[in-house]
CSV table of C-alpha atoms in Angstrom, one decimal:
chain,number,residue,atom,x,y,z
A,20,UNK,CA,64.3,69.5,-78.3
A,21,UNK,CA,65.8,69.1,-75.0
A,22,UNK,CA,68.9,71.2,-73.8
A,23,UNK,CA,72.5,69.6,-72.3
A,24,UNK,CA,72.0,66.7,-70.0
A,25,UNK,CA,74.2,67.3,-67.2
A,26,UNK,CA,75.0,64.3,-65.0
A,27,UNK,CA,73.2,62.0,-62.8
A,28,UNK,CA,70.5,64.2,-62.0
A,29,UNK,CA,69.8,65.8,-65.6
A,30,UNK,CA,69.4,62.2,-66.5
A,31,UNK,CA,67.1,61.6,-63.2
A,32,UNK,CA,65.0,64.3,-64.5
A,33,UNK,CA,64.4,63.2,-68.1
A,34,UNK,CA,63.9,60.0,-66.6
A,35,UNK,CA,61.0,61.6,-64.8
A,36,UNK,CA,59.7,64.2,-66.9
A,37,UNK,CA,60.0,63.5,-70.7
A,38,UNK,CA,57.3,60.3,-70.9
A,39,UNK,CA,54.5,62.7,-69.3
A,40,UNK,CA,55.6,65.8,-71.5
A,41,UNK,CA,55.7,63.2,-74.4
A,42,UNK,CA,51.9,62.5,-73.6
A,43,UNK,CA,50.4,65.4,-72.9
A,44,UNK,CA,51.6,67.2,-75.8
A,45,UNK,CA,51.2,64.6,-78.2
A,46,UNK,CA,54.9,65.1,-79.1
A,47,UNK,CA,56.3,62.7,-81.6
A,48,UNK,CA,60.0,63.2,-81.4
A,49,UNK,CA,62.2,63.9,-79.1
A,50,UNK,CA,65.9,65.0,-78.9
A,51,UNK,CA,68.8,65.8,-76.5
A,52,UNK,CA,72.1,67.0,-76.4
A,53,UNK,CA,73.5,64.2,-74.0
A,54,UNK,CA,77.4,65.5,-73.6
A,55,UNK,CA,77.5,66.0,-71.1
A,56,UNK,CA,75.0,63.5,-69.4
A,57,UNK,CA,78.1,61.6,-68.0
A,58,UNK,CA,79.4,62.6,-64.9
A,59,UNK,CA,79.0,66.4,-66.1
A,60,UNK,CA,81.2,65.6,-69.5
A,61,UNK,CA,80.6,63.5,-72.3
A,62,UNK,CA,78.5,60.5,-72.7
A,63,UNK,CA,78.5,56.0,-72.4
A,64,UNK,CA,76.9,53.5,-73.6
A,65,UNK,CA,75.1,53.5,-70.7
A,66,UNK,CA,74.0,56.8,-70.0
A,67,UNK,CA,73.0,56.8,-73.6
A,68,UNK,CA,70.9,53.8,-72.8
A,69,UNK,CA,69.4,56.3,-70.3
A,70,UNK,CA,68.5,58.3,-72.0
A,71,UNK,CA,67.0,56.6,-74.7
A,72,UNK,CA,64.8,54.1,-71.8
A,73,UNK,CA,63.7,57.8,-70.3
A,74,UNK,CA,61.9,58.4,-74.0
A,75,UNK,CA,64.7,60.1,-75.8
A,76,UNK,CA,64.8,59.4,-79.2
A,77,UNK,CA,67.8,60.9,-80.6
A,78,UNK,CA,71.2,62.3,-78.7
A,79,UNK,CA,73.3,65.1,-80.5
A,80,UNK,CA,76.1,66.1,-78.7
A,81,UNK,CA,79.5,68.4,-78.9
A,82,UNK,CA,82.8,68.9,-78.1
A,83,UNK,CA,82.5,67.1,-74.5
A,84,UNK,CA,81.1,63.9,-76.3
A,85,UNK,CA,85.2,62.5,-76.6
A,86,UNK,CA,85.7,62.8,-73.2
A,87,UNK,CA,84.9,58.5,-72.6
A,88,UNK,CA,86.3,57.1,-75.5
A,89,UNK,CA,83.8,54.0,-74.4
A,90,UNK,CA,81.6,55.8,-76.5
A,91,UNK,CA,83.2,55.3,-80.1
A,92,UNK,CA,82.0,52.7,-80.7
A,93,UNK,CA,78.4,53.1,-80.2
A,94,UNK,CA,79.0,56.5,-82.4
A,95,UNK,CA,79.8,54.0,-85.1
A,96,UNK,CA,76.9,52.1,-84.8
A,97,UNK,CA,73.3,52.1,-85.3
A,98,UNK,CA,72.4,54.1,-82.3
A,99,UNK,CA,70.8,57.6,-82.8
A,100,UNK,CA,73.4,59.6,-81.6
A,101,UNK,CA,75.1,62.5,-84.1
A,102,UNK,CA,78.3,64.4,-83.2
A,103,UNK,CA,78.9,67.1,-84.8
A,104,UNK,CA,79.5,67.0,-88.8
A,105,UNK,CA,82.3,69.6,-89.3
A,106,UNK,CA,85.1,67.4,-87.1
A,107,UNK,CA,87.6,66.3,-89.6
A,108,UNK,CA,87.4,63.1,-91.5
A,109,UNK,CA,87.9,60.1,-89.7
A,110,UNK,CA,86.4,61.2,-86.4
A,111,UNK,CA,83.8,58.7,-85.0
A,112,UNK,CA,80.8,58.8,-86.0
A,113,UNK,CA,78.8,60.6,-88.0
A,114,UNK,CA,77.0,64.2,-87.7
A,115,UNK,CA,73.9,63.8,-89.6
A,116,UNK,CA,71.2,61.0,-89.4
A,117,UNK,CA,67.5,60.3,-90.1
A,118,UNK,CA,65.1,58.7,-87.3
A,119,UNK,CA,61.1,58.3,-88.1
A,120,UNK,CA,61.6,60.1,-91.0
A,121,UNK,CA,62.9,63.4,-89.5
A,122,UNK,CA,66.5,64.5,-90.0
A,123,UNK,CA,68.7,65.2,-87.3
A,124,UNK,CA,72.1,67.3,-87.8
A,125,UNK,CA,74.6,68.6,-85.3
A,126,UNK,CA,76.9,71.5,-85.9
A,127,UNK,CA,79.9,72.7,-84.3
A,128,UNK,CA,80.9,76.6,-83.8
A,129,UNK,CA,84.1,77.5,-84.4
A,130,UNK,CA,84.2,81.3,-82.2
A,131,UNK,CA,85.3,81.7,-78.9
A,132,UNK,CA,85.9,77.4,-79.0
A,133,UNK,CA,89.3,77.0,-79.3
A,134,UNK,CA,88.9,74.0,-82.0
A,135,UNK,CA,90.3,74.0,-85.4
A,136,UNK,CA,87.6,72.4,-87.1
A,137,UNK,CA,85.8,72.9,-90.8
A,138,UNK,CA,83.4,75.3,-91.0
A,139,UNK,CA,80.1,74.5,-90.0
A,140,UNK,CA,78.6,76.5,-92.3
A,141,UNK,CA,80.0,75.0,-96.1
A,142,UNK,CA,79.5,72.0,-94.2
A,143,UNK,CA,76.0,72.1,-93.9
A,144,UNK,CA,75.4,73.6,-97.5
A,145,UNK,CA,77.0,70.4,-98.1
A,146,UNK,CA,75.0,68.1,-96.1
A,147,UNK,CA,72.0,69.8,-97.3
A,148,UNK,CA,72.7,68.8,-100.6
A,149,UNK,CA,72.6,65.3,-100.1
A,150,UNK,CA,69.0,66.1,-98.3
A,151,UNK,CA,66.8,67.1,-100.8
A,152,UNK,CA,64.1,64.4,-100.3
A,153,UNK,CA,64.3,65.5,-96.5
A,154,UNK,CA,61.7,67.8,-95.6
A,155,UNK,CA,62.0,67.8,-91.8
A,156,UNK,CA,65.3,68.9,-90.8
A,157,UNK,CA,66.8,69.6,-87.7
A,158,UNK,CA,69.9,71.5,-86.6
A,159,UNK,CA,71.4,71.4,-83.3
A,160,UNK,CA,73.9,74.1,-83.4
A,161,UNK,CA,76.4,73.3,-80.4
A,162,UNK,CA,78.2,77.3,-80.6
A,163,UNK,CA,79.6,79.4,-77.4
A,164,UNK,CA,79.0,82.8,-79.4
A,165,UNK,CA,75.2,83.3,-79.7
A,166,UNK,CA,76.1,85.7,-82.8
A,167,UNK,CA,77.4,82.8,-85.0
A,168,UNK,CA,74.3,80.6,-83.8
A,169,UNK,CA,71.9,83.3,-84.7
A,170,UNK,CA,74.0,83.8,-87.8
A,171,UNK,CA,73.1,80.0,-89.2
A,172,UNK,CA,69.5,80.1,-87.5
A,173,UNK,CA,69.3,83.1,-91.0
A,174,UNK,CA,71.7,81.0,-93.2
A,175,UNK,CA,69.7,77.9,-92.9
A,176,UNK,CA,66.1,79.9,-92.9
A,177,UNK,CA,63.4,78.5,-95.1
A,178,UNK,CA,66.2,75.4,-95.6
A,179,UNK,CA,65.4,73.4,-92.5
A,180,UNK,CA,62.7,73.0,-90.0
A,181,UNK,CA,64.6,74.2,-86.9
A,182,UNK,CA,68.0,75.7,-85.7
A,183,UNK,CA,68.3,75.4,-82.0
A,184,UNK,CA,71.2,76.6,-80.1
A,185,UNK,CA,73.0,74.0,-77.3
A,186,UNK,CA,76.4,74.5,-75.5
A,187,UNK,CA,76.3,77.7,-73.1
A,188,UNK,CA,73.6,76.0,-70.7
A,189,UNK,CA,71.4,78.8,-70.6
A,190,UNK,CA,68.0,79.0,-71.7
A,191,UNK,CA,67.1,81.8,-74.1
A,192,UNK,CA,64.0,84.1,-74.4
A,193,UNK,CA,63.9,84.3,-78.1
A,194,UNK,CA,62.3,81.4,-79.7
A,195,UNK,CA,60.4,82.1,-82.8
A,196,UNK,CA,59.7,81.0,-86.4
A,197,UNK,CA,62.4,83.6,-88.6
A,198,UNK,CA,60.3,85.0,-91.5
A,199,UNK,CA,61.0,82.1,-94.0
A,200,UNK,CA,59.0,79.5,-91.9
A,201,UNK,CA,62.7,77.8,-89.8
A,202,UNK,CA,62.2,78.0,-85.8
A,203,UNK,CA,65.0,79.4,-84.3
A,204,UNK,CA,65.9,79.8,-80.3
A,205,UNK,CA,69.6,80.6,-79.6
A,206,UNK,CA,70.0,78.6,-76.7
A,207,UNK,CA,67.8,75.1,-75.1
A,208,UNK,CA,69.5,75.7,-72.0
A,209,UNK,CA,69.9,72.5,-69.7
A,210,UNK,CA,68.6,70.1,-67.5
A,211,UNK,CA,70.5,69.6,-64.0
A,212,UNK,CA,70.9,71.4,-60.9
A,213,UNK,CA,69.1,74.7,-60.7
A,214,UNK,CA,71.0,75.6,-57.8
A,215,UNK,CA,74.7,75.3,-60.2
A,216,UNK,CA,76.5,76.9,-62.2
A,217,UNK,CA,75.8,75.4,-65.5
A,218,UNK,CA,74.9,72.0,-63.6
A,219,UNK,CA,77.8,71.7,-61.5
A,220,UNK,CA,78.7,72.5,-57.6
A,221,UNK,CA,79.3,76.5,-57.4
A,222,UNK,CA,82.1,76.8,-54.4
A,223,UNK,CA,85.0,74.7,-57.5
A,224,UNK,CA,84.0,77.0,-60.1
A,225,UNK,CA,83.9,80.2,-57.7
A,226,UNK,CA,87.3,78.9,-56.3
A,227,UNK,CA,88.7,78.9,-60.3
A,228,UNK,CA,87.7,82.4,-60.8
A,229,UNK,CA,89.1,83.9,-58.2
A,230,UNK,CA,92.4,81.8,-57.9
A,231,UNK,CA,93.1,81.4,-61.6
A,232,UNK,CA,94.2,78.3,-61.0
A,233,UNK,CA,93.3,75.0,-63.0
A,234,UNK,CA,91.2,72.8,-61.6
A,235,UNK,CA,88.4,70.5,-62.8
A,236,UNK,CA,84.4,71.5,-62.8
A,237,UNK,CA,82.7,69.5,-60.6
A,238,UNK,CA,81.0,67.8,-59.2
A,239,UNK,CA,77.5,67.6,-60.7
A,240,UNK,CA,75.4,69.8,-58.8
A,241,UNK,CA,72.7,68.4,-56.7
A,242,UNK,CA,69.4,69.6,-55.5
A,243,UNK,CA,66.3,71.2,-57.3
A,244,UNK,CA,66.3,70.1,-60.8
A,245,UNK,CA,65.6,72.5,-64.2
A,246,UNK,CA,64.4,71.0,-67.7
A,247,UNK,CA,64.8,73.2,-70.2
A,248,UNK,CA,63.6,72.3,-73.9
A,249,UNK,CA,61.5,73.9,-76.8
A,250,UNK,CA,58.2,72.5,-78.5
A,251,UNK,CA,58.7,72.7,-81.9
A,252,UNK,CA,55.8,72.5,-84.6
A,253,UNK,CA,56.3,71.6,-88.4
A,254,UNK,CA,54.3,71.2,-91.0
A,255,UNK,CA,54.6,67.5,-92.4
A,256,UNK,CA,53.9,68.5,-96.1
A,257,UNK,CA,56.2,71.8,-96.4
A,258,UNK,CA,58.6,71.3,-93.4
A,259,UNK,CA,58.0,74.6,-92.5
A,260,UNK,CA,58.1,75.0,-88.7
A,261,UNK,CA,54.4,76.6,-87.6
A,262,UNK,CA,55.8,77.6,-83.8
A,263,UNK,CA,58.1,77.3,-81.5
A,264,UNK,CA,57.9,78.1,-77.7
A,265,UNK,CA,60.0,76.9,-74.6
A,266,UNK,CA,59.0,74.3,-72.6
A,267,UNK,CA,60.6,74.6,-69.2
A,268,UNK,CA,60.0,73.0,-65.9
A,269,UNK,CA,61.5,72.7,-62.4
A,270,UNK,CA,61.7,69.5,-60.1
A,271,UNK,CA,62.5,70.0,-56.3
């Protein structure tokens, strides 16, 4: 499970990294949170397309994912993409989904977010219920506060496969397997600039912090490149996670 694209060159790096990682680890799916893999916020059709040629197999995503609304459609579609499940009826697509037999869902946190959405918490339970013939189940959970992330890695233990965290672009030290067999790590982290700050240029967000002004992050950073992800291994039979342990590389 891969952490936030970010821009051109998070996508340049997947491109360049994931088949070879795919290989030598014998890995047999892999996933992404893509929303920011367009221009630093949200995702198209075609960087979707990307990211799926790079060896991607399933995008979640967040609250950056409405930023092109080019994208709605394809949300609708067939395309393995989730958005979070606990936006409010209606919204575009859908937040859970099942590719090569595993099952993908993506959560949204509600602290620190500034978003009045349902909680992600009933709306798993409820999600869950409609799973009970899944036994491989993965849970992006796309949260700013790492106490409500590590709060559903313990709701969902021994429930689903995995709870990985996603949204504050930096990797976590604390992968493991919680002690009823679900892998947990609070945050993937990201792949884009190393050089950034959270994959885009430093001097606009420095100049917003000590102006207080408004102004837009960006660009993308450029440079040396990080990939930050986790190997996750389950258990076919019992979907039980065996081990989980970050996978993390850097490209000049």
């Amino acid at each position: 499970m891969i952490g936030d694209v970010v821009g051109k060159l998070g996508r340049r790096t997947v491109s360049a990294l994931v088949r070879d990682i795919r290989r030598d680890y014998a890995i047999d799916l892999a996933v992404a949170n893509g929303e920011n893999a367009a221009g630093g916020r949200g995702l198209t059709p075609q960087t979707a397309d990307e990211l799926f040629n790079a060896g991607v197999d399933v995008i979640t995503s967040g609250n950056h994912v409405w930023e092109n609304r080019e994208v709605y459609p394809l949300l609708q579609g067939d395309a393995p993409i989730v958005r979070p499940l606990n936006y409010p009826e209606g919204t575009p697509g859908r937040g859970v989904m099942r590719h090569d037999g595993v099952t993908v869902v993506n959560l949204m946190g509600r602290t620190f977010m500034g978003l009045q959405l349902d909680c992600p918490f009933r709306g798993v339970d409820r999600a869950l219920a409609d799973l009970s013939d899944s036994r491989v189940v993965l849970v992006d959970m796309h949260a700013e506060a790492t106490s409500e992330k590590i709060a559903m890695g313990y709701y969902l233990d021994g429930r689903v496969s995995a709870v990985v965290g996603t949204h504050t672009h930096i990797p976590t030290s604390d992968t493991r397997v919680l002690p009823k067999g679900t892998a947990y790590v609070t945050d993937l982290g990201m792949v884009g600039a190393l050089n950034s700050v959270l994959g885009m240029e430093i001097e606009p967000v420095l100049q917003r912090f000590l102006t207080q002004l408004p102004n837009r992050f960006g660009p993308v950073g450029s440079g040396p490149a990080v990939f930050n992800s986790v190997l996750i291994r389950i258990d076919d039979e019992s979907g039980r996670a065996n081990s989980i342990e970050r996978l993390d590389r850097e490209v000049a």
